[in-house]
PDB file of C-alpha atoms and ligand atoms in Angstrom:
ATOM      1  CA  MET Z 204     -20.376  52.725   3.475  1.00 98.00           C
ATOM      2  CA  ARG Z 205     -23.775  53.811   2.311  1.00 98.00           C
ATOM      3  CA  THR Z 206     -26.253  51.304   0.886  1.00 98.00           C
ATOM      4  CA  CYS Z 207     -28.542  52.589  -1.873  1.00 98.00           C
ATOM      5  CA  ARG Z 208     -31.473  50.529  -3.127  1.00 98.00           C
ATOM      6  CA  THR Z 209     -32.858  52.812  -5.823  1.00 98.00           C
ATOM      7  CA  ILE Z 210     -31.326  54.425  -8.889  1.00 98.00           C
ATOM      8  CA  ALA Z 211     -32.487  57.864  -7.723  1.00 98.00           C
ATOM      9  CA  GLU Z 212     -30.860  57.428  -4.311  1.00 98.00           C
ATOM     10  CA  LEU Z 213     -27.500  56.339  -5.772  1.00 98.00           C
ATOM     11  CA  ARG Z 214     -27.516  59.122  -8.381  1.00 98.00           C
ATOM     12  CA  ALA Z 215     -28.209  61.732  -5.699  1.00 97.00           C
ATOM     13  CA  ALA Z 216     -25.466  60.312  -3.465  1.00 96.00           C
ATOM     14  CA  LEU Z 217     -22.916  60.359  -6.308  1.00 97.00           C
ATOM     15  CA  GLU Z 218     -23.786  63.849  -7.518  1.00 94.00           C
ATOM     16  CA  SER Z 219     -21.438  65.634  -5.148  1.00 88.00           C
ATOM     17  CA  ARG Z 220     -18.673  63.041  -5.727  1.00 85.00           C
ATOM     18  CA  ARG Z 221     -18.076  63.773  -9.402  1.00 88.00           C
ATOM     19  CA  GLY Z 222     -14.658  65.405  -8.842  1.00 89.00           C
ATOM     20  CA  GLY Z 223     -12.555  62.265  -8.311  1.00 93.00           C
ATOM     21  CA  ALA Z 224     -12.326  58.969 -10.182  1.00 97.00           C
ATOM     22  CA  ILE Z 225     -15.313  56.692  -9.577  1.00 98.00           C
ATOM     23  CA  GLY Z 226     -14.716  52.919  -9.753  1.00 98.00           C
ATOM     24  CA  LEU Z 227     -17.516  50.407 -10.225  1.00 98.00           C
ATOM     25  CA  VAL Z 228     -17.321  46.725  -9.262  1.00 99.00           C
ATOM     26  CA  PRO Z 229     -20.425  44.829 -10.445  1.00 98.00           C
ATOM     27  CA  THR Z 230     -21.156  41.622  -8.485  1.00 98.00           C
ATOM     28  CA  MET Z 231     -23.933  39.141  -7.912  1.00 98.00           C
ATOM     29  CA  GLY Z 232     -22.997  38.683  -4.268  1.00 97.00           C
ATOM     30  CA  ALA Z 233     -21.940  35.632  -2.243  1.00 96.00           C
ATOM     31  CA  LEU Z 234     -18.688  37.542  -2.113  1.00 97.00           C
ATOM     32  CA  HIS Z 235     -15.331  35.817  -1.734  1.00 98.00           C
ATOM     33  CA  ASP Z 236     -11.649  36.676  -2.128  1.00 98.00           C
ATOM     34  CA  GLY Z 237     -12.042  36.934  -5.929  1.00 98.00           C
ATOM     35  CA  HIS Z 238     -14.485  39.811  -5.478  1.00 98.00           C
ATOM     36  CA  ARG Z 239     -12.233  41.194  -2.761  1.00 98.00           C
ATOM     37  CA  ALA Z 240      -9.353  41.413  -5.280  1.00 98.00           C
ATOM     38  CA  LEU Z 241     -11.547  43.519  -7.590  1.00 98.00           C
ATOM     39  CA  LEU Z 242     -12.579  45.772  -4.695  1.00 98.00           C
ATOM     40  CA  ARG Z 243      -8.942  46.149  -3.629  1.00 98.00           C
ATOM     41  CA  ALA Z 244      -7.910  47.170  -7.150  1.00 98.00           C
ATOM     42  CA  ALA Z 245     -10.738  49.724  -7.269  1.00 98.00           C
ATOM     43  CA  ARG Z 246      -9.899  51.043  -3.800  1.00 98.00           C
ATOM     44  CA  ASP Z 247      -6.225  51.488  -4.789  1.00 98.00           C
ATOM     45  CA  GLU Z 248      -7.021  53.397  -7.943  1.00 98.00           C
ATOM     46  CA  CYS Z 249     -10.236  55.354  -7.373  1.00 98.00           C
ATOM     47  CA  GLU Z 250     -11.415  58.082  -5.073  1.00 97.00           C
ATOM     48  CA  PHE Z 251     -14.897  56.586  -4.767  1.00 97.00           C
ATOM     49  CA  VAL Z 252     -15.773  52.908  -5.038  1.00 98.00           C
ATOM     50  CA  VAL Z 253     -19.261  51.705  -5.922  1.00 98.00           C
ATOM     51  CA  MET Z 254     -20.079  48.005  -5.675  1.00 98.00           C
ATOM     52  CA  SER Z 255     -23.300  46.702  -7.120  1.00 98.00           C
ATOM     53  CA  LEU Z 256     -24.933  43.636  -5.634  1.00 98.00           C
ATOM     54  CA  PHE Z 257     -27.581  42.329  -7.986  1.00 98.00           C
ATOM     55  CA  VAL Z 258     -28.431  38.782  -9.015  1.00 98.00           C
ATOM     56  CA  ASN Z 259     -29.340  39.651 -12.585  1.00 98.00           C
ATOM     57  CA  PRO Z 260     -32.279  37.475 -13.697  1.00 97.00           C
ATOM     58  CA  ALA Z 261     -31.674  38.352 -17.359  1.00 97.00           C
ATOM     59  CA  GLN Z 262     -28.388  36.457 -17.503  1.00 96.00           C
ATOM     60  CA  PHE Z 263     -29.767  33.162 -16.207  1.00 95.00           C
ATOM     61  CA  SER Z 264     -31.363  30.775 -18.665  1.00 88.00           C
ATOM     62  CA  ALA Z 265     -32.306  28.116 -16.097  1.00 88.00           C
ATOM     63  CA  PRO Z 266     -34.819  29.212 -13.424  1.00 90.00           C
ATOM     64  CA  ALA Z 267     -33.352  26.608 -11.006  1.00 88.00           C
ATOM     65  CA  ASP Z 268     -29.911  28.217 -11.348  1.00 88.00           C
ATOM     66  CA  LEU Z 269     -31.368  31.683 -10.626  1.00 93.00           C
ATOM     67  CA  ASN Z 270     -33.483  30.512  -7.694  1.00 92.00           C
ATOM     68  CA  GLY Z 271     -30.641  28.466  -6.227  1.00 89.00           C
ATOM     69  CA  TYR Z 272     -28.066  31.262  -6.557  1.00 91.00           C
ATOM     70  CA  PRO Z 273     -26.616  31.959  -3.080  1.00 90.00           C
ATOM     71  CA  ARG Z 274     -27.949  35.141  -1.475  1.00 93.00           C
ATOM     72  CA  GLU Z 275     -26.032  36.417   1.550  1.00 95.00           C
ATOM     73  CA  GLU Z 276     -26.688  40.146   1.634  1.00 97.00           C
ATOM     74  CA  GLU Z 277     -25.692  40.771   5.226  1.00 98.00           C
ATOM     75  CA  HIS Z 278     -22.364  38.974   4.813  1.00 98.00           C
ATOM     76  CA  ASP Z 279     -21.766  40.722   1.475  1.00 98.00           C
ATOM     77  CA  LEU Z 280     -22.413  44.212   2.837  1.00 98.00           C
ATOM     78  CA  ALA Z 281     -20.084  43.557   5.794  1.00 98.00           C
ATOM     79  CA  LEU Z 282     -17.349  42.340   3.423  1.00 98.00           C
ATOM     80  CA  ALA Z 283     -17.851  45.349   1.134  1.00 98.00           C
ATOM     81  CA  ALA Z 284     -17.646  47.799   4.036  1.00 98.00           C
ATOM     82  CA  ASP Z 285     -14.491  46.058   5.251  1.00 98.00           C
ATOM     83  CA  ALA Z 286     -12.995  46.339   1.739  1.00 98.00           C
ATOM     84  CA  GLY Z 287     -13.517  50.101   1.766  1.00 98.00           C
ATOM     85  CA  VAL Z 288     -16.514  50.354  -0.568  1.00 98.00           C
ATOM     86  CA  ASP Z 289     -18.130  53.814  -0.380  1.00 98.00           C
ATOM     87  CA  PHE Z 290     -21.492  52.951  -1.940  1.00 98.00           C
ATOM     88  CA  ALA Z 291     -23.219  49.589  -2.209  1.00 98.00           C
ATOM     89  CA  PHE Z 292     -25.947  49.589  -4.853  1.00 98.00           C
ATOM     90  CA  VAL Z 293     -28.495  46.850  -4.094  1.00 98.00           C
ATOM     91  CA  PRO Z 294     -31.464  47.268  -6.428  1.00 98.00           C
ATOM     92  CA  THR Z 295     -34.485  44.985  -6.740  1.00 98.00           C
ATOM     93  CA  ALA Z 296     -35.202  43.218 -10.030  1.00 97.00           C
ATOM     94  CA  GLU Z 297     -38.148  45.639 -10.540  1.00 98.00           C
ATOM     95  CA  GLU Z 298     -35.836  48.632 -10.114  1.00 98.00           C
ATOM     96  CA  MET Z 299     -33.527  47.356 -12.864  1.00 98.00           C
ATOM     97  CA  TYR Z 300     -36.246  45.843 -15.083  1.00 98.00           C
ATOM     98  CA  PRO Z 301     -39.390  47.918 -14.541  1.00 98.00           C
ATOM     99  CA  PRO Z 302     -42.640  46.716 -16.093  1.00 98.00           C
ATOM    100  CA  GLY Z 303     -42.516  47.190 -19.859  1.00 98.00           C
ATOM    101  CA  PHE Z 304     -38.711  46.949 -20.053  1.00 98.00           C
ATOM    102  CA  GLN Z 305     -37.773  46.121 -23.661  1.00 98.00           C
ATOM    103  CA  THR Z 306     -34.304  47.428 -24.482  1.00 98.00           C
ATOM    104  CA  TRP Z 307     -31.494  44.910 -24.875  1.00 98.00           C
ATOM    105  CA  VAL Z 308     -27.826  45.062 -25.847  1.00 98.00           C
ATOM    106  CA  ASP Z 309     -26.451  42.156 -27.841  1.00 98.00           C
ATOM    107  CA  VAL Z 310     -22.742  41.755 -28.613  1.00 98.00           C
ATOM    108  CA  THR Z 311     -23.583  39.476 -31.486  1.00 98.00           C
ATOM    109  CA  GLU Z 312     -20.369  37.627 -32.383  1.00 97.00           C
ATOM    110  CA  LEU Z 313     -18.306  37.512 -29.184  1.00 97.00           C
ATOM    111  CA  GLY Z 314     -21.423  36.661 -27.200  1.00 95.00           C
ATOM    112  CA  ALA Z 315     -22.424  33.702 -29.391  1.00 97.00           C
ATOM    113  CA  GLY Z 316     -19.740  31.036 -28.777  1.00 96.00           C
ATOM    114  CA  LEU Z 317     -18.505  29.167 -25.679  1.00 98.00           C
ATOM    115  CA  GLU Z 318     -20.734  30.323 -22.776  1.00 97.00           C
ATOM    116  CA  GLY Z 319     -23.158  31.935 -25.217  1.00 97.00           C
ATOM    117  CA  ALA Z 320     -23.709  28.621 -27.023  1.00 97.00           C
ATOM    118  CA  PHE Z 321     -24.554  26.794 -23.792  1.00 96.00           C
ATOM    119  CA  ARG Z 322     -26.376  29.675 -22.087  1.00 96.00           C
ATOM    120  CA  PRO Z 323     -28.462  31.352 -24.795  1.00 95.00           C
ATOM    121  CA  GLY Z 324     -29.161  34.989 -23.952  1.00 97.00           C
ATOM    122  CA  HIS Z 325     -26.580  35.009 -21.146  1.00 97.00           C
ATOM    123  CA  PHE Z 326     -24.379  37.750 -22.575  1.00 98.00           C
ATOM    124  CA  ARG Z 327     -27.362  39.785 -23.696  1.00 98.00           C
ATOM    125  CA  GLY Z 328     -28.364  39.829 -20.039  1.00 98.00           C
ATOM    126  CA  VAL Z 329     -24.819  40.645 -18.919  1.00 98.00           C
ATOM    127  CA  ALA Z 330     -24.263  43.423 -21.475  1.00 98.00           C
ATOM    128  CA  THR Z 331     -27.652  45.002 -20.810  1.00 98.00           C
ATOM    129  CA  VAL Z 332     -27.324  45.079 -17.035  1.00 98.00           C
ATOM    130  CA  CYS Z 333     -23.730  46.345 -17.243  1.00 99.00           C
ATOM    131  CA  LEU Z 334     -24.671  49.133 -19.656  1.00 99.00           C
ATOM    132  CA  LYS Z 335     -27.504  50.123 -17.316  1.00 98.00           C
ATOM    133  CA  LEU Z 336     -25.140  50.074 -14.306  1.00 99.00           C
ATOM    134  CA  PHE Z 337     -22.622  52.160 -16.289  1.00 98.00           C
ATOM    135  CA  ALA Z 338     -25.383  54.663 -17.142  1.00 98.00           C
ATOM    136  CA  ILE Z 339     -26.494  54.897 -13.502  1.00 98.00           C
ATOM    137  CA  VAL Z 340     -23.043  55.166 -11.894  1.00 98.00           C
ATOM    138  CA  ARG Z 341     -21.143  56.859 -14.771  1.00 98.00           C
ATOM    139  CA  PRO Z 342     -17.863  55.290 -13.551  1.00 98.00           C
ATOM    140  CA  ASP Z 343     -14.416  56.218 -14.830  1.00 98.00           C
ATOM    141  CA  LEU Z 344     -13.164  52.673 -14.249  1.00 98.00           C
ATOM    142  CA  VAL Z 345     -14.944  49.331 -14.113  1.00 99.00           C
ATOM    143  CA  TYR Z 346     -13.469  46.141 -12.677  1.00 99.00           C
ATOM    144  CA  PHE Z 347     -14.112  42.588 -13.874  1.00 98.00           C
ATOM    145  CA  GLY Z 348     -12.486  39.224 -13.191  1.00 98.00           C
ATOM    146  CA  GLN Z 349     -10.425  37.335 -15.748  1.00 98.00           C
ATOM    147  CA  LYS Z 350     -12.166  34.234 -14.347  1.00 98.00           C
ATOM    148  CA  ASP Z 351     -15.002  35.196 -16.712  1.00 98.00           C
ATOM    149  CA  ALA Z 352     -12.701  35.798 -19.687  1.00 98.00           C
ATOM    150  CA  GLN Z 353     -15.471  35.854 -22.292  1.00 98.00           C
ATOM    151  CA  GLN Z 354     -17.449  38.351 -20.221  1.00 98.00           C
ATOM    152  CA  VAL Z 355     -14.400  40.643 -20.251  1.00 98.00           C
ATOM    153  CA  GLU Z 356     -14.150  40.326 -24.064  1.00 98.00           C
ATOM    154  CA  VAL Z 357     -17.869  40.967 -24.571  1.00 98.00           C
ATOM    155  CA  LEU Z 358     -17.823  44.059 -22.348  1.00 98.00           C
ATOM    156  CA  ARG Z 359     -14.634  45.430 -23.921  1.00 98.00           C
ATOM    157  CA  GLN Z 360     -16.334  45.111 -27.308  1.00 98.00           C
ATOM    158  CA  MET Z 361     -19.488  46.855 -26.041  1.00 98.00           C
ATOM    159  CA  ILE Z 362     -17.427  49.682 -24.533  1.00 98.00           C
ATOM    160  CA  HIS Z 363     -15.585  50.079 -27.837  1.00 98.00           C
ATOM    161  CA  ASP Z 364     -18.624  49.778 -30.108  1.00 98.00           C
ATOM    162  CA  LEU Z 365     -20.756  52.205 -28.091  1.00 98.00           C
ATOM    163  CA  ALA Z 366     -17.823  54.587 -27.417  1.00 98.00           C
ATOM    164  CA  LEU Z 367     -18.425  54.454 -23.673  1.00 98.00           C
ATOM    165  CA  ASP Z 368     -16.176  56.856 -21.802  1.00 98.00           C
ATOM    166  CA  LEU Z 369     -14.712  54.449 -19.257  1.00 98.00           C
ATOM    167  CA  GLU Z 370     -11.846  52.005 -18.830  1.00 98.00           C
ATOM    168  CA  LEU Z 371     -12.182  48.314 -18.089  1.00 98.00           C
ATOM    169  CA  ARG Z 372      -9.675  46.627 -15.795  1.00 98.00           C
ATOM    170  CA  ALA Z 373      -9.403  42.824 -15.917  1.00 98.00           C
ATOM    171  CA  ILE Z 374      -8.191  41.347 -12.614  1.00 98.00           C
ATOM    172  CA  PRO Z 375      -6.388  37.949 -12.532  1.00 97.00           C
ATOM    173  CA  THR Z 376      -8.292  34.913 -11.279  1.00 98.00           C
ATOM    174  CA  VAL Z 377      -8.038  34.276  -7.543  1.00 98.00           C
ATOM    175  CA  ARG Z 378      -7.713  30.573  -6.669  1.00 98.00           C
ATOM    176  CA  ASP Z 379      -7.935  28.500  -3.545  1.00 97.00           C
ATOM    177  CA  THR Z 380      -4.639  27.016  -2.346  1.00 97.00           C
ATOM    178  CA  ASP Z 381      -5.539  23.751  -4.120  1.00 96.00           C
ATOM    179  CA  GLY Z 382      -5.960  25.543  -7.467  1.00 98.00           C
ATOM    180  CA  LEU Z 383      -9.769  25.692  -7.764  1.00 98.00           C
ATOM    181  CA  ALA Z 384     -10.884  29.135  -8.941  1.00 98.00           C
ATOM    182  CA  LEU Z 385     -13.014  30.843  -6.299  1.00 98.00           C
ATOM    183  CA  SER Z 386     -16.650  30.995  -7.336  1.00 97.00           C
ATOM    184  CA  SER Z 387     -19.938  31.655  -5.574  1.00 92.00           C
ATOM    185  CA  ARG Z 388     -21.089  28.331  -7.050  1.00 92.00           C
ATOM    186  CA  ASN Z 389     -18.366  26.333  -5.226  1.00 95.00           C
ATOM    187  CA  ALA Z 390     -20.537  26.488  -2.102  1.00 91.00           C
ATOM    188  CA  ARG Z 391     -22.930  24.081  -3.838  1.00 91.00           C
ATOM    189  CA  LEU Z 392     -20.294  21.330  -4.192  1.00 95.00           C
ATOM    190  CA  THR Z 393     -20.288  18.415  -1.775  1.00 96.00           C
ATOM    191  CA  ALA Z 394     -16.903  17.502  -0.244  1.00 96.00           C
ATOM    192  CA  GLU Z 395     -16.511  14.702  -2.794  1.00 96.00           C
ATOM    193  CA  GLU Z 396     -17.463  16.981  -5.705  1.00 97.00           C
ATOM    194  CA  ARG Z 397     -15.074  19.667  -4.467  1.00 97.00           C
ATOM    195  CA  GLN Z 398     -12.233  17.099  -4.680  1.00 97.00           C
ATOM    196  CA  ARG Z 399     -13.329  15.985  -8.146  1.00 97.00           C
ATOM    197  CA  ALA Z 400     -13.561  19.622  -9.312  1.00 98.00           C
ATOM    198  CA  LEU Z 401      -9.795  19.977  -8.855  1.00 98.00           C
ATOM    199  CA  ALA Z 402      -9.457  18.123 -12.147  1.00 98.00           C
ATOM    200  CA  LEU Z 403     -10.631  21.344 -13.867  1.00 98.00           C
ATOM    201  CA  PRO Z 404      -7.633  23.612 -13.109  1.00 98.00           C
ATOM    202  CA  ARG Z 405      -5.306  20.624 -13.527  1.00 98.00           C
ATOM    203  CA  ALA Z 406      -6.744  19.881 -16.974  1.00 98.00           C
ATOM    204  CA  LEU Z 407      -6.487  23.521 -18.056  1.00 98.00           C
ATOM    205  CA  ALA Z 408      -2.869  23.608 -16.873  1.00 97.00           C
ATOM    206  CA  THR Z 409      -2.034  21.257 -19.765  1.00 96.00           C
ATOM    207  CA  ARG Z 410      -2.869  24.267 -21.976  1.00 96.00           C
ATOM    208  CA  ASP Z 411      -4.012  21.803 -24.623  1.00 97.00           C
ATOM    209  CA  ALA Z 412      -7.713  21.405 -25.448  1.00 98.00           C
ATOM    210  CA  ALA Z 413      -7.569  17.709 -26.402  1.00 98.00           C
ATOM    211  CA  ALA Z 414      -5.440  16.736 -23.397  1.00 98.00           C
ATOM    212  CA  ALA Z 415      -7.661  18.767 -21.079  1.00 98.00           C
ATOM    213  CA  ARG Z 416     -10.843  17.105 -22.358  1.00 98.00           C
ATOM    214  CA  GLU Z 417      -9.303  13.678 -21.913  1.00 98.00           C
ATOM    215  CA  ALA Z 418      -8.197  14.473 -18.337  1.00 97.00           C
ATOM    216  CA  LEU Z 419     -11.645  15.809 -17.412  1.00 98.00           C
ATOM    217  CA  GLU Z 420     -13.475  12.829 -18.839  1.00 96.00           C
ATOM    218  CA  ALA Z 421     -11.057  10.458 -17.080  1.00 96.00           C
ATOM    219  CA  ALA Z 422     -11.946  12.224 -13.816  1.00 95.00           C
ATOM    220  CA  GLY Z 423     -15.644  11.541 -14.442  1.00 94.00           C
ATOM    221  CA  ILE Z 424     -16.505  15.177 -15.173  1.00 97.00           C
ATOM    222  CA  ALA Z 425     -19.102  16.083 -17.806  1.00 97.00           C
ATOM    223  CA  VAL Z 426     -17.543  18.537 -20.257  1.00 98.00           C
ATOM    224  CA  GLU Z 427     -19.669  21.211 -21.965  1.00 98.00           C
ATOM    225  CA  TYR Z 428     -16.734  22.710 -23.828  1.00 98.00           C
ATOM    226  CA  VAL Z 429     -12.950  22.935 -23.668  1.00 98.00           C
ATOM    227  CA  GLU Z 430     -11.687  25.342 -26.296  1.00 97.00           C
ATOM    228  CA  THR Z 431      -8.928  27.773 -26.966  1.00 98.00           C
ATOM    229  CA  ALA Z 432     -10.352  31.265 -27.446  1.00 98.00           C
ATOM    230  CA  PRO Z 433      -8.604  34.130 -29.252  1.00 96.00           C
ATOM    231  CA  PHE Z 434      -9.135  36.632 -26.444  1.00 97.00           C
ATOM    232  CA  ASP Z 435      -6.691  39.184 -25.059  1.00 94.00           C
ATOM    233  CA  PRO Z 436      -4.819  37.236 -23.722  1.00 94.00           C
ATOM    234  CA  PRO Z 437      -5.714  34.003 -25.570  1.00 97.00           C
ATOM    235  CA  VAL Z 438      -7.077  31.402 -23.132  1.00 98.00           C
ATOM    236  CA  LEU Z 439      -7.917  27.739 -22.838  1.00 98.00           C
ATOM    237  CA  ALA Z 440     -11.469  27.948 -21.465  1.00 98.00           C
ATOM    238  CA  ALA Z 441     -13.784  25.245 -20.176  1.00 98.00           C
ATOM    239  CA  ALA Z 442     -17.245  24.734 -18.733  1.00 98.00           C
ATOM    240  CA  VAL Z 443     -18.001  21.512 -16.902  1.00 98.00           C
ATOM    241  CA  ARG Z 444     -20.610  19.999 -14.653  1.00 97.00           C
ATOM    242  CA  VAL Z 445     -19.581  18.431 -11.394  1.00 96.00           C
ATOM    243  CA  GLY Z 446     -22.720  16.773 -10.103  1.00 94.00           C
ATOM    244  CA  SER Z 447     -25.417  19.401 -10.655  1.00 92.00           C
ATOM    245  CA  THR Z 448     -23.010  22.341 -10.352  1.00 93.00           C
ATOM    246  CA  ARG Z 449     -21.747  24.113 -13.448  1.00 95.00           C
ATOM    247  CA  LEU Z 450     -18.204  25.457 -13.199  1.00 97.00           C
ATOM    248  CA  ILE Z 451     -16.190  27.560 -15.636  1.00 98.00           C
ATOM    249  CA  ASP Z 452     -12.496  28.372 -15.631  1.00 98.00           C
ATOM    250  CA  ASN Z 453      -9.747  29.387 -18.028  1.00 98.00           C
ATOM    251  CA  PHE Z 454      -5.971  29.566 -18.189  1.00 98.00           C
ATOM    252  CA  PRO Z 455      -4.194  32.217 -20.223  1.00 97.00           C
ATOM    253  CA  LEU Z 456      -2.036  30.771 -23.006  1.00 96.00           C
ATOM    254  CA  GLU Z 457       0.521  33.536 -22.697  1.00 86.00           C
ATOM    255  CA  GLY Z 458       2.486  34.718 -19.667  1.00 74.00           C
ATOM    256  CA  ASP Z 459       2.643  33.090 -16.245  1.00 65.00           C
ATOM    257  CA  ALA Z 460       0.209  30.534 -14.819  1.00 57.00           C
ATOM    258  CA  PRO Z 461      -2.755  32.232 -13.098  1.00 58.00           C
TER     259      PRO Z 461
HETATM  260  P1  LIG H 396     -20.066  37.391  -9.944  1.00 51.39           P
HETATM  261  O1  LIG H 396     -20.520  37.879  -8.594  1.00 51.39           O
HETATM  262  O2  LIG H 396     -19.805  35.919  -9.991  1.00 51.39           O
HETATM  263  O3  LIG H 396     -20.896  37.903 -11.079  1.00 51.39           O
HETATM  264  O4  LIG H 396     -18.639  38.032 -10.142  1.00 51.39           O
HETATM  265  C1  LIG H 396     -18.458  39.423 -10.050  1.00 51.39           C
HETATM  266  C2  LIG H 396     -17.105  39.750 -10.583  1.00 51.39           C
HETATM  267  O5  LIG H 396     -16.106  39.055  -9.830  1.00 51.39           O
HETATM  268  C3  LIG H 396     -16.933  39.327 -12.047  1.00 51.39           C
HETATM  269  O6  LIG H 396     -16.220  40.336 -12.734  1.00 51.39           O
HETATM  270  C4  LIG H 396     -16.135  38.063 -11.924  1.00 51.39           C
HETATM  271  O7  LIG H 396     -15.332  37.798 -13.066  1.00 51.39           O
HETATM  272  C5  LIG H 396     -15.272  38.365 -10.721  1.00 51.39           C
HETATM  273  N1  LIG H 396     -14.791  37.120 -10.120  1.00 51.39           N
HETATM  274  C6  LIG H 396     -15.532  36.044  -9.752  1.00 51.39           C
HETATM  275  N2  LIG H 396     -14.738  35.062  -9.292  1.00 51.39           N
HETATM  276  C7  LIG H 396     -13.465  35.518  -9.376  1.00 51.39           C
HETATM  277  C8  LIG H 396     -12.175  34.966  -9.050  1.00 51.39           C
HETATM  278  N3  LIG H 396     -12.039  33.751  -8.556  1.00 51.39           N
HETATM  279  N4  LIG H 396     -11.091  35.747  -9.274  1.00 51.39           N
HETATM  280  C9  LIG H 396     -11.214  36.984  -9.798  1.00 51.39           C
HETATM  281  N5  LIG H 396     -12.388  37.566 -10.100  1.00 51.39           N
HETATM  282  C10 LIG H 396     -13.500  36.840  -9.909  1.00 51.39           C
END
C-alpha cells in the first residue's frame, strides 16, 4: 500500500492505473469492522482500491466534536494495508481547504432534515469533501455505509444532479454481537453508557417511531430525533445522546433486519 498526502502525489500515482476499475472508500479513520466491510466490497469488485483518511472539519458544527474525534493514523494505515488497500490518501486540512477556499455543494432538500436539522452545514461539508475526493480520485465506484443512511441519500442525489460518472454502493450496517452499530464514536462511551446505548438498536427494532421514542426515553437516553425517512430503502432513523456522546443508527423498514 502506498500512502499519499498530497493531491498531486495521488493523481500521479493513479495516472498509470486508469485501465481497471478504481474504487474509493472515504473514511474519517478510527477504522473498525464497518469500514473493513466497505474495503472488502471495494477489494472484491475493483482493480485498484483507494481509501481516504481525512477528518473533514467542514462537516463538524461543534469544535469539541472535531477536536475530540479519535485519530489513530498508524492503526488505520495498518488495517487498510491488511484489507488490501492500494492507495491511502491522507491529506491535511490545508490540502483539502487551501486558503481562500470558497466553493460549496449543498444538496438543499435531502440535506435539510434529520441530521441536517441538528447539525447545520453537516451535509454541505460532506457533499463538498466527497465531490472534491471524487474529482481527485476519479473513481468508477464509491462505497458508503448504510449506517449513515441520509448521507447515502444526499450523495446519490448529488451524483444524479451533477451527472457524475460513478456508481455508489451502499453497504449494510455492521453491528457488534450485542446489536450496537459499530462507530468510531463508540470508543468514547463508558462501560455503563455502552450498556445503555444498546437501547438504541432495540428501540429501532420496533420499527415504529412512537414506540422507539418511548423505549429510548424509558432507558434514560436523550432523543434528538426518531423518524421514518422515505429513503431507498425507507428507514426508521434516530440520533440520540448517551452521556456526552452522540450516536446515530437506522433500521430499514423493508427486507431483513440489519
Ligand atoms: P466515517 O469514518 O465514520 O466517516 O465512516 C466512513 C464510512 O464507513 C461511511 O460511509 C460510513 O457510513 C461507513 N460506516 C461507518 N460505520 C459503519 C458500520 N457500522 N457499518 C457499515 N458502514 C459503516
